Amino acid sequence: MTDRTKTKRQLLEELERLRGRVRELEQASPGPALPGLSSSNPFVRSLKKFQVVFDNAPIGIYQAAVDGRYISVNTTLAALYGFDSPEQMRGAATDLTAQLYADPAQRDALALLLAERGEIHNHEILARRTDGTTFSTSRNIRTVYDESGTPLYYEGFVVDIDQRRKAEEKYRAIFENSVAGIFRTSLDGRFLDANPATALILGYDSPADLMATVKDIGTDVFADSGVDPKTVDYQEMEKGVISYETRLRKKNGDEITVHLNVRIIRGPDGEPCLEGFLQDITERARAVQALRSAHREMGKRVEERTRDLRKSLVRLRREVKERTLTEEKLRESEEMFRRITDSAQDGILMMDDEGCISFWNKAAEAIFGYSAAEARGRNLHGLLAPESLGDDYLEGFDRFRATGHGPIIGRTMEMEAVRKDGENFPIEISISSLRFKGRWNAIAVLRDITQRKEVEESLREAKETAEAASRLKSDFLSIVSHELRTPLTSVLGFAKIIRKKLERSIEPNLQGADQRTERTWRQIMENMAVIVAEGERLTALINDVLDLAKLEARKVDWRMDAYAVRDLIDHTLTATASLFRGTPVQPKVDVQRGLPEVLCDRDRIIQVLINLISNAVKFTARGAITCRARLTGESVTISVEDTGIGIPDAELPTIFDKFKQAGDTLTGKPRGTGLGLTICNQIVDQHGGTLWVKSAQGEGSVFSFTLPLADRIGSLRDIR
């Protein structure tokens, strides 16, 4: 919809709205009260607003009586017909047919259409101005009826379309007489319009023949499939004109080369269509092709005639290129050498056959304290060699000057040097010889090894300390094994024998003895029990220490095989059954069904389980101790869960440390050697697994560890 149509419609709607408002006011206040309305009355304001719109509308607006007289006209309409004002037009235009219509017959035809339809839209009529000139107009008119259906008057809008007509006529003249093809097609490929040049280019008798014959330009006209305008993205086309060259098929089947300019526009009906400009460039394309062929032929002839010269030029260019490359490589080499030496962390220096420094990099500046300017030209031996080593520096120098060889050439060695501030320090230096300009030069790469020497000394001292500690540990274990274990075994054995003999020989004879004798007897037996218990505890401690030492030294003989987890747990519970007798603590088992076998040393894993269950019994007064097993990825997780007193958070990080016992803080007295969990951790680690604990004080603890599946035996062997 155009802006002009929108204006007409808006004006009609405004007029209708105001008429309705007038009717409402007339019904509400009958009689001649309107002339006395106040200027603040809404109706008066509406009338004023309507009058402003009416007078300033960009198109002509009028009301005409049925007999042909104007009731009202606006300023625009009066100006269109050449009147100075609407008042002049209403007074002067008494016979509209004769005065304002160039052809009175058009007025009669308009009246018949209006009587038949009641309203007319976009009706074009040739009008006459007051000066006698004519102009084209487009009109929208409707009849206003009274309640009985009798016409009261006409309302109309008049637009001067003279300029549009002239533009259309000019375009049509260009369209018809253009030597270039101009056409419009629908989006589905039908010709909507075409000029004679388009028909001529495509070999048709006329535009009518072209439009009647061609049903689809994609198949009937375009010789190249996939390049007709129908295949183009219309959103992209709306951004501008698309230009391209393609081949078209004429009516007789011949193919031609054309240049197309295509764009998308809106047709008279408002629907999108394609507008194109067509130019036959077949001859030009042939000429271009011929020119290319001639150019190729000329190129061949020129190439043949200049072959000898080219060979000479190639040879010359090769020589120039080689020289240029050599110079470029030399520059690159010099630049690379400079960058390498500047960024090197080691000092790099060069000495000529006179013993003077000829090159000195930045690292050498940092190491010795001399700038390059200070070092160049000075005698290397006198500048860097300590006085005590001067003779060593000069050894073999005469031989080097003559042959490039010497006792230190081609070697890496450590020696002392002196800094600018006089400090002696150790360096590591590698020296090689280089013949340059007929003379032998020495290139030295060196580094300050002061820190390395200090680290080496620290490592040496640490190694000696560790070796001494290891010897002490070995000596201690040896003493424990031979000096403590053997007599302790004898003491424990004799204590058990004495207790047994006392029970068999003395106790029967004490029947009827006085209370003092019985009290003495009980004290003796209690002391014997303490001796046996403490001896067994000390033996367990020694065994744990020796066991841990073997594990840490990796001297344990592991007997790995595949075992069912349920069998390991059942055997452990059988071995620890005595721990549960006489206590309100119940053992439970929760093993996942279908659990695969694990790879382990059976005795060692049972040792781990016994230790974990024993600890759980020690710290669980009532409830249950549950052994669980679950498959977790490529391993099996075994857990021992108790309902005991739990472990404080502060104890958890060190629970697996040597000689660490939760009993110290939980019960006030130790209940073991403090090595059990450490040994368990070592055994699980040797199996490639992990041992961990979760605990909350007052709620119990869960100790868990993982074992690899039996099908991972190869990887476990690699770990061991």
PDB file of N, CA and C in Angstrom, residues 325-413:
ATOM      1  N   LEU A 325      71.603 -15.347  -2.689  1.00  0.00           N
ATOM      2  CA  LEU A 325      71.290 -16.302  -1.621  1.00  0.00           C
ATOM      3  C   LEU A 325      72.461 -16.471  -0.673  1.00  0.00           C
ATOM      4  N   THR A 326      73.651 -16.513  -1.261  1.00  0.00           N
ATOM      5  CA  THR A 326      74.839 -16.662  -0.413  1.00  0.00           C
ATOM      6  C   THR A 326      74.978 -15.480   0.534  1.00  0.00           C
ATOM      7  N   GLU A 327      74.780 -14.277  -0.021  1.00  0.00           N
ATOM      8  CA  GLU A 327      74.877 -13.092   0.819  1.00  0.00           C
ATOM      9  C   GLU A 327      73.762 -13.071   1.863  1.00  0.00           C
ATOM     10  N   GLU A 328      72.540 -13.480   1.434  1.00  0.00           N
ATOM     11  CA  GLU A 328      71.422 -13.497   2.372  1.00  0.00           C
ATOM     12  C   GLU A 328      71.656 -14.523   3.479  1.00  0.00           C
ATOM     13  N   LYS A 329      72.145 -15.699   3.071  1.00  0.00           N
ATOM     14  CA  LYS A 329      72.428 -16.724   4.079  1.00  0.00           C
ATOM     15  C   LYS A 329      73.521 -16.266   5.029  1.00  0.00           C
ATOM     16  N   LEU A 330      74.494 -15.561   4.475  1.00  0.00           N
ATOM     17  CA  LEU A 330      75.560 -15.046   5.330  1.00  0.00           C
ATOM     18  C   LEU A 330      74.998 -14.049   6.329  1.00  0.00           C
ATOM     19  N   ARG A 331      74.107 -13.143   5.823  1.00  0.00           N
ATOM     20  CA  ARG A 331      73.498 -12.180   6.746  1.00  0.00           C
ATOM     21  C   ARG A 331      72.632 -12.894   7.778  1.00  0.00           C
ATOM     22  N   GLU A 332      71.850 -13.875   7.285  1.00  0.00           N
ATOM     23  CA  GLU A 332      71.005 -14.628   8.223  1.00  0.00           C
ATOM     24  C   GLU A 332      71.853 -15.381   9.237  1.00  0.00           C
ATOM     25  N   SER A 333      72.959 -15.960   8.734  1.00  0.00           N
ATOM     26  CA  SER A 333      73.832 -16.704   9.636  1.00  0.00           C
ATOM     27  C   SER A 333      74.442 -15.784  10.687  1.00  0.00           C
ATOM     28  N   GLU A 334      74.884 -14.602  10.228  1.00  0.00           N
ATOM     29  CA  GLU A 334      75.450 -13.653  11.181  1.00  0.00           C
ATOM     30  C   GLU A 334      74.400 -13.201  12.188  1.00  0.00           C
ATOM     31  N   GLU A 335      73.154 -12.935  11.695  1.00  0.00           N
ATOM     32  CA  GLU A 335      72.092 -12.506  12.593  1.00  0.00           C
ATOM     33  C   GLU A 335      71.716 -13.621  13.562  1.00  0.00           C
ATOM     34  N   MET A 336      71.633 -14.852  13.033  1.00  0.00           N
ATOM     35  CA  MET A 336      71.298 -15.981  13.894  1.00  0.00           C
ATOM     36  C   MET A 336      72.396 -16.214  14.930  1.00  0.00           C
ATOM     37  N   PHE A 337      73.652 -16.120  14.478  1.00  0.00           N
ATOM     38  CA  PHE A 337      74.760 -16.299  15.411  1.00  0.00           C
ATOM     39  C   PHE A 337      74.713 -15.240  16.507  1.00  0.00           C
ATOM     40  N   ARG A 338      74.409 -13.999  16.094  1.00  0.00           N
ATOM     41  CA  ARG A 338      74.350 -12.928  17.086  1.00  0.00           C
ATOM     42  C   ARG A 338      73.232 -13.177  18.094  1.00  0.00           C
ATOM     43  N   ARG A 339      72.048 -13.581  17.570  1.00  0.00           N
ATOM     44  CA  ARG A 339      70.921 -13.825  18.476  1.00  0.00           C
ATOM     45  C   ARG A 339      71.175 -15.016  19.391  1.00  0.00           C
ATOM     46  N   ILE A 340      71.763 -16.068  18.810  1.00  0.00           N
ATOM     47  CA  ILE A 340      72.046 -17.259  19.626  1.00  0.00           C
ATOM     48  C   ILE A 340      73.023 -16.926  20.733  1.00  0.00           C
ATOM     49  N   THR A 341      74.069 -16.247  20.359  1.00  0.00           N
ATOM     50  CA  THR A 341      75.084 -15.939  21.379  1.00  0.00           C
ATOM     51  C   THR A 341      74.558 -14.958  22.414  1.00  0.00           C
ATOM     52  N   ASP A 342      73.687 -14.019  21.957  1.00  0.00           N
ATOM     53  CA  ASP A 342      73.133 -13.061  22.915  1.00  0.00           C
ATOM     54  C   ASP A 342      72.159 -13.726  23.881  1.00  0.00           C
ATOM     55  N   SER A 343      71.416 -14.732  23.392  1.00  0.00           N
ATOM     56  CA  SER A 343      70.421 -15.381  24.244  1.00  0.00           C
ATOM     57  C   SER A 343      70.972 -16.592  24.980  1.00  0.00           C
ATOM     58  N   ALA A 344      72.190 -17.004  24.661  1.00  0.00           N
ATOM     59  CA  ALA A 344      72.767 -18.182  25.314  1.00  0.00           C
ATOM     60  C   ALA A 344      72.982 -17.913  26.804  1.00  0.00           C
ATOM     61  N   GLN A 345      72.723 -18.935  27.612  1.00  0.00           N
ATOM     62  CA  GLN A 345      72.958 -18.831  29.049  1.00  0.00           C
ATOM     63  C   GLN A 345      74.423 -19.085  29.407  1.00  0.00           C
ATOM     64  N   ASP A 346      75.145 -19.724  28.478  1.00  0.00           N
ATOM     65  CA  ASP A 346      76.565 -19.994  28.697  1.00  0.00           C
ATOM     66  C   ASP A 346      77.396 -18.878  28.080  1.00  0.00           C
ATOM     67  N   GLY A 347      78.536 -18.622  28.704  1.00  0.00           N
ATOM     68  CA  GLY A 347      79.440 -17.647  28.143  1.00  0.00           C
ATOM     69  C   GLY A 347      80.125 -18.195  26.900  1.00  0.00           C
ATOM     70  N   ILE A 348      80.208 -17.392  25.854  1.00  0.00           N
ATOM     71  CA  ILE A 348      80.880 -17.786  24.613  1.00  0.00           C
ATOM     72  C   ILE A 348      81.918 -16.714  24.309  1.00  0.00           C
ATOM     73  N   LEU A 349      83.147 -17.172  24.110  1.00  0.00           N
ATOM     74  CA  LEU A 349      84.212 -16.215  23.796  1.00  0.00           C
ATOM     75  C   LEU A 349      85.155 -16.828  22.766  1.00  0.00           C
ATOM     76  N   MET A 350      85.881 -15.964  22.108  1.00  0.00           N
ATOM     77  CA  MET A 350      86.802 -16.393  21.048  1.00  0.00           C
ATOM     78  C   MET A 350      88.153 -15.731  21.271  1.00  0.00           C
ATOM     79  N   MET A 351      89.200 -16.531  21.077  1.00  0.00           N
ATOM     80  CA  MET A 351      90.577 -16.046  21.289  1.00  0.00           C
ATOM     81  C   MET A 351      91.373 -16.263  20.006  1.00  0.00           C
ATOM     82  N   ASP A 352      92.127 -15.231  19.585  1.00  0.00           N
ATOM     83  CA  ASP A 352      92.937 -15.379  18.371  1.00  0.00           C
ATOM     84  C   ASP A 352      94.265 -16.047  18.711  1.00  0.00           C
ATOM     85  N   ASP A 353      95.138 -16.178  17.680  1.00  0.00           N
ATOM     86  CA  ASP A 353      96.404 -16.904  17.903  1.00  0.00           C
ATOM     87  C   ASP A 353      97.413 -16.090  18.690  1.00  0.00           C
ATOM     88  N   GLU A 354      97.077 -14.863  19.045  1.00  0.00           N
ATOM     89  CA  GLU A 354      97.937 -14.071  19.919  1.00  0.00           C
ATOM     90  C   GLU A 354      97.487 -14.168  21.373  1.00  0.00           C
ATOM     91  N   GLY A 355      96.408 -14.893  21.600  1.00  0.00           N
ATOM     92  CA  GLY A 355      95.906 -15.035  22.966  1.00  0.00           C
ATOM     93  C   GLY A 355      94.974 -13.918  23.384  1.00  0.00           C
ATOM     94  N   CYS A 356      94.543 -13.080  22.416  1.00  0.00           N
ATOM     95  CA  CYS A 356      93.665 -11.951  22.744  1.00  0.00           C
ATOM     96  C   CYS A 356      92.201 -12.293  22.462  1.00  0.00           C
ATOM     97  N   ILE A 357      91.335 -11.717  23.243  1.00  0.00           N
ATOM     98  CA  ILE A 357      89.894 -11.971  23.115  1.00  0.00           C
ATOM     99  C   ILE A 357      89.352 -11.201  21.912  1.00  0.00           C
ATOM    100  N   SER A 358      88.643 -11.943  20.999  1.00  0.00           N
ATOM    101  CA  SER A 358      88.066 -11.303  19.810  1.00  0.00           C
ATOM    102  C   SER A 358      86.536 -11.352  19.815  1.00  0.00           C
ATOM    103  N   PHE A 359      85.958 -12.172  20.667  1.00  0.00           N
ATOM    104  CA  PHE A 359      84.485 -12.223  20.771  1.00  0.00           C
ATOM    105  C   PHE A 359      84.109 -12.473  22.227  1.00  0.00           C
ATOM    106  N   TRP A 360      82.995 -11.825  22.652  1.00  0.00           N
ATOM    107  CA  TRP A 360      82.622 -11.877  24.079  1.00  0.00           C
ATOM    108  C   TRP A 360      81.105 -11.633  24.148  1.00  0.00           C
ATOM    109  N   ASN A 361      80.322 -12.677  24.492  1.00  0.00           N
ATOM    110  CA  ASN A 361      78.858 -12.501  24.455  1.00  0.00           C
ATOM    111  C   ASN A 361      78.326 -11.964  25.786  1.00  0.00           C
ATOM    112  N   LYS A 362      77.009 -11.746  25.823  1.00  0.00           N
ATOM    113  CA  LYS A 362      76.393 -11.126  27.001  1.00  0.00           C
ATOM    114  C   LYS A 362      76.496 -12.018  28.230  1.00  0.00           C
ATOM    115  N   ALA A 363      76.366 -13.349  28.023  1.00  0.00           N
ATOM    116  CA  ALA A 363      76.483 -14.240  29.175  1.00  0.00           C
ATOM    117  C   ALA A 363      77.873 -14.156  29.785  1.00  0.00           C
ATOM    118  N   ALA A 364      78.901 -13.990  28.951  1.00  0.00           N
ATOM    119  CA  ALA A 364      80.265 -13.829  29.471  1.00  0.00           C
ATOM    120  C   ALA A 364      80.377 -12.535  30.273  1.00  0.00           C
ATOM    121  N   GLU A 365      79.667 -11.497  29.800  1.00  0.00           N
ATOM    122  CA  GLU A 365      79.659 -10.254  30.567  1.00  0.00           C
ATOM    123  C   GLU A 365      79.098 -10.489  31.959  1.00  0.00           C
ATOM    124  N   ALA A 366      77.978 -11.240  32.036  1.00  0.00           N
ATOM    125  CA  ALA A 366      77.339 -11.487  33.332  1.00  0.00           C
ATOM    126  C   ALA A 366      78.200 -12.375  34.220  1.00  0.00           C
ATOM    127  N   ILE A 367      78.893 -13.343  33.621  1.00  0.00           N
ATOM    128  CA  ILE A 367      79.684 -14.290  34.421  1.00  0.00           C
ATOM    129  C   ILE A 367      80.933 -13.619  34.997  1.00  0.00           C
ATOM    130  N   PHE A 368      81.663 -12.884  34.145  1.00  0.00           N
ATOM    131  CA  PHE A 368      82.962 -12.362  34.582  1.00  0.00           C
ATOM    132  C   PHE A 368      82.898 -10.909  35.056  1.00  0.00           C
ATOM    133  N   GLY A 369      81.857 -10.179  34.642  1.00  0.00           N
ATOM    134  CA  GLY A 369      81.753  -8.794  35.081  1.00  0.00           C
ATOM    135  C   GLY A 369      82.378  -7.802  34.130  1.00  0.00           C
ATOM    136  N   TYR A 370      83.033  -8.264  33.065  1.00  0.00           N
ATOM    137  CA  TYR A 370      83.622  -7.373  32.070  1.00  0.00           C
ATOM    138  C   TYR A 370      82.629  -7.174  30.934  1.00  0.00           C
ATOM    139  N   SER A 371      82.480  -5.926  30.452  1.00  0.00           N
ATOM    140  CA  SER A 371      81.669  -5.694  29.269  1.00  0.00           C
ATOM    141  C   SER A 371      82.441  -6.144  28.044  1.00  0.00           C
ATOM    142  N   ALA A 372      81.746  -6.298  26.912  1.00  0.00           N
ATOM    143  CA  ALA A 372      82.412  -6.723  25.681  1.00  0.00           C
ATOM    144  C   ALA A 372      83.496  -5.724  25.285  1.00  0.00           C
ATOM    145  N   ALA A 373      83.202  -4.437  25.465  1.00  0.00           N
ATOM    146  CA  ALA A 373      84.196  -3.422  25.110  1.00  0.00           C
ATOM    147  C   ALA A 373      85.440  -3.543  25.982  1.00  0.00           C
ATOM    148  N   GLU A 374      85.256  -3.902  27.258  1.00  0.00           N
ATOM    149  CA  GLU A 374      86.401  -4.048  28.164  1.00  0.00           C
ATOM    150  C   GLU A 374      87.207  -5.294  27.858  1.00  0.00           C
ATOM    151  N   ALA A 375      86.530  -6.357  27.391  1.00  0.00           N
ATOM    152  CA  ALA A 375      87.219  -7.640  27.224  1.00  0.00           C
ATOM    153  C   ALA A 375      87.922  -7.759  25.879  1.00  0.00           C
ATOM    154  N   ARG A 376      87.328  -7.230  24.801  1.00  0.00           N
ATOM    155  CA  ARG A 376      87.917  -7.402  23.475  1.00  0.00           C
ATOM    156  C   ARG A 376      89.321  -6.784  23.407  1.00  0.00           C
ATOM    157  N   GLY A 377      90.234  -7.565  22.799  1.00  0.00           N
ATOM    158  CA  GLY A 377      91.612  -7.095  22.611  1.00  0.00           C
ATOM    159  C   GLY A 377      92.528  -7.371  23.779  1.00  0.00           C
ATOM    160  N   ARG A 378      91.970  -7.779  24.917  1.00  0.00           N
ATOM    161  CA  ARG A 378      92.826  -8.057  26.071  1.00  0.00           C
ATOM    162  C   ARG A 378      93.245  -9.521  26.067  1.00  0.00           C
ATOM    163  N   ASN A 379      94.415  -9.802  26.707  1.00  0.00           N
ATOM    164  CA  ASN A 379      94.928 -11.165  26.769  1.00  0.00           C
ATOM    165  C   ASN A 379      94.033 -12.018  27.657  1.00  0.00           C
ATOM    166  N   LEU A 380      93.527 -13.119  27.096  1.00  0.00           N
ATOM    167  CA  LEU A 380      92.576 -13.953  27.829  1.00  0.00           C
ATOM    168  C   LEU A 380      93.202 -14.532  29.089  1.00  0.00           C
ATOM    169  N   HIS A 381      94.419 -15.052  28.968  1.00  0.00           N
ATOM    170  CA  HIS A 381      95.033 -15.699  30.123  1.00  0.00           C
ATOM    171  C   HIS A 381      95.290 -14.708  31.241  1.00  0.00           C
ATOM    172  N   GLY A 382      95.755 -13.538  30.886  1.00  0.00           N
ATOM    173  CA  GLY A 382      96.027 -12.545  31.918  1.00  0.00           C
ATOM    174  C   GLY A 382      94.758 -11.989  32.539  1.00  0.00           C
ATOM    175  N   LEU A 383      93.650 -11.998  31.775  1.00  0.00           N
ATOM    176  CA  LEU A 383      92.412 -11.408  32.273  1.00  0.00           C
ATOM    177  C   LEU A 383      91.622 -12.371  33.160  1.00  0.00           C
ATOM    178  N   LEU A 384      91.590 -13.665  32.778  1.00  0.00           N
ATOM    179  CA  LEU A 384      90.676 -14.599  33.431  1.00  0.00           C
ATOM    180  C   LEU A 384      91.352 -15.658  34.284  1.00  0.00           C
ATOM    181  N   ALA A 385      92.630 -15.923  34.076  1.00  0.00           N
ATOM    182  CA  ALA A 385      93.278 -17.030  34.791  1.00  0.00           C
ATOM    183  C   ALA A 385      93.747 -16.571  36.166  1.00  0.00           C
ATOM    184  N   PRO A 386      93.457 -17.340  37.217  1.00  0.00           N
ATOM    185  CA  PRO A 386      94.026 -17.026  38.541  1.00  0.00           C
ATOM    186  C   PRO A 386      95.554 -17.102  38.480  1.00  0.00           C
ATOM    187  N   GLU A 387      96.204 -16.368  39.326  1.00  0.00           N
ATOM    188  CA  GLU A 387      97.668 -16.354  39.308  1.00  0.00           C
ATOM    189  C   GLU A 387      98.245 -17.737  39.566  1.00  0.00           C
ATOM    190  N   SER A 388      97.573 -18.489  40.405  1.00  0.00           N
ATOM    191  CA  SER A 388      98.114 -19.805  40.754  1.00  0.00           C
ATOM    192  C   SER A 388      97.989 -20.789  39.605  1.00  0.00           C
ATOM    193  N   LEU A 389      97.116 -20.474  38.602  1.00  0.00           N
ATOM    194  CA  LEU A 389      96.895 -21.406  37.505  1.00  0.00           C
ATOM    195  C   LEU A 389      97.377 -20.846  36.173  1.00  0.00           C
ATOM    196  N   GLY A 390      98.148 -19.805  36.205  1.00  0.00           N
ATOM    197  CA  GLY A 390      98.604 -19.181  34.963  1.00  0.00           C
ATOM    198  C   GLY A 390      99.356 -20.138  34.074  1.00  0.00           C
ATOM    199  N   ASP A 391     100.250 -20.951  34.625  1.00  0.00           N
ATOM    200  CA  ASP A 391     101.030 -21.893  33.822  1.00  0.00           C
ATOM    201  C   ASP A 391     100.133 -22.933  33.175  1.00  0.00           C
ATOM    202  N   ASP A 392      99.081 -23.380  33.904  1.00  0.00           N
ATOM    203  CA  ASP A 392      98.168 -24.383  33.335  1.00  0.00           C
ATOM    204  C   ASP A 392      97.417 -23.812  32.134  1.00  0.00           C
ATOM    205  N   TYR A 393      97.044 -22.546  32.217  1.00  0.00           N
ATOM    206  CA  TYR A 393      96.319 -21.914  31.111  1.00  0.00           C
ATOM    207  C   TYR A 393      97.190 -21.836  29.859  1.00  0.00           C
ATOM    208  N   LEU A 394      98.504 -21.574  30.056  1.00  0.00           N
ATOM    209  CA  LEU A 394      99.404 -21.361  28.920  1.00  0.00           C
ATOM    210  C   LEU A 394      99.993 -22.656  28.373  1.00  0.00           C
ATOM    211  N   GLU A 395      99.748 -23.794  29.054  1.00  0.00           N
ATOM    212  CA  GLU A 395     100.335 -25.063  28.637  1.00  0.00           C
ATOM    213  C   GLU A 395      99.856 -25.424  27.226  1.00  0.00           C
ATOM    214  N   GLY A 396     100.785 -25.691  26.328  1.00  0.00           N
ATOM    215  CA  GLY A 396     100.464 -26.122  24.972  1.00  0.00           C
ATOM    216  C   GLY A 396     100.010 -25.011  24.063  1.00  0.00           C
ATOM    217  N   PHE A 397     100.106 -23.728  24.455  1.00  0.00           N
ATOM    218  CA  PHE A 397      99.593 -22.641  23.622  1.00  0.00           C
ATOM    219  C   PHE A 397     100.394 -22.513  22.328  1.00  0.00           C
ATOM    220  N   ASP A 398     101.717 -22.696  22.388  1.00  0.00           N
ATOM    221  CA  ASP A 398     102.531 -22.593  21.175  1.00  0.00           C
ATOM    222  C   ASP A 398     102.138 -23.657  20.169  1.00  0.00           C
ATOM    223  N   ARG A 399     101.857 -24.855  20.643  1.00  0.00           N
ATOM    224  CA  ARG A 399     101.428 -25.928  19.741  1.00  0.00           C
ATOM    225  C   ARG A 399     100.081 -25.590  19.098  1.00  0.00           C
ATOM    226  N   PHE A 400      99.203 -24.997  19.883  1.00  0.00           N
ATOM    227  CA  PHE A 400      97.890 -24.609  19.341  1.00  0.00           C
ATOM    228  C   PHE A 400      98.048 -23.572  18.238  1.00  0.00           C
ATOM    229  N   ARG A 401      98.913 -22.599  18.419  1.00  0.00           N
ATOM    230  CA  ARG A 401      99.098 -21.553  17.409  1.00  0.00           C
ATOM    231  C   ARG A 401      99.567 -22.150  16.095  1.00  0.00           C
ATOM    232  N   ALA A 402     100.351 -23.207  16.170  1.00  0.00           N
ATOM    233  CA  ALA A 402     100.920 -23.788  14.951  1.00  0.00           C
ATOM    234  C   ALA A 402      99.986 -24.800  14.300  1.00  0.00           C
ATOM    235  N   THR A 403      99.291 -25.604  15.090  1.00  0.00           N
ATOM    236  CA  THR A 403      98.533 -26.738  14.534  1.00  0.00           C
ATOM    237  C   THR A 403      97.037 -26.702  14.842  1.00  0.00           C
ATOM    238  N   GLY A 404      96.597 -25.869  15.789  1.00  0.00           N
ATOM    239  CA  GLY A 404      95.193 -25.887  16.204  1.00  0.00           C
ATOM    240  C   GLY A 404      94.892 -26.983  17.207  1.00  0.00           C
ATOM    241  N   HIS A 405      95.906 -27.715  17.634  1.00  0.00           N
ATOM    242  CA  HIS A 405      95.726 -28.785  18.613  1.00  0.00           C
ATOM    243  C   HIS A 405      96.393 -28.395  19.921  1.00  0.00           C
ATOM    244  N   GLY A 406      95.973 -29.062  20.976  1.00  0.00           N
ATOM    245  CA  GLY A 406      96.549 -28.804  22.281  1.00  0.00           C
ATOM    246  C   GLY A 406      95.936 -29.722  23.312  1.00  0.00           C
ATOM    247  N   PRO A 407      96.495 -29.743  24.527  1.00  0.00           N
ATOM    248  CA  PRO A 407      96.005 -30.684  25.556  1.00  0.00           C
ATOM    249  C   PRO A 407      94.566 -30.428  25.992  1.00  0.00           C
ATOM    250  N   ILE A 408      94.040 -29.190  25.791  1.00  0.00           N
ATOM    251  CA  ILE A 408      92.675 -28.919  26.246  1.00  0.00           C
ATOM    252  C   ILE A 408      91.699 -28.718  25.084  1.00  0.00           C
ATOM    253  N   ILE A 409      92.200 -28.775  23.832  1.00  0.00           N
ATOM    254  CA  ILE A 409      91.331 -28.603  22.665  1.00  0.00           C
ATOM    255  C   ILE A 409      90.460 -29.855  22.487  1.00  0.00           C
ATOM    256  N   GLY A 410      89.139 -29.621  22.291  1.00  0.00           N
ATOM    257  CA  GLY A 410      88.222 -30.746  22.095  1.00  0.00           C
ATOM    258  C   GLY A 410      87.826 -31.428  23.379  1.00  0.00           C
ATOM    259  N   ARG A 411      88.050 -30.814  24.501  1.00  0.00           N
ATOM    260  CA  ARG A 411      87.719 -31.428  25.794  1.00  0.00           C
ATOM    261  C   ARG A 411      86.790 -30.506  26.582  1.00  0.00           C
ATOM    262  N   THR A 412      86.058 -31.126  27.525  1.00  0.00           N
ATOM    263  CA  THR A 412      85.249 -30.381  28.498  1.00  0.00           C
ATOM    264  C   THR A 412      85.849 -30.638  29.861  1.00  0.00           C
ATOM    265  N   MET A 413      86.147 -29.592  30.594  1.00  0.00           N
ATOM    266  CA  MET A 413      86.827 -29.762  31.874  1.00  0.00           C
ATOM    267  C   MET A 413      86.348 -28.693  32.847  1.00  0.00           C
TER     268      MET A 413
END
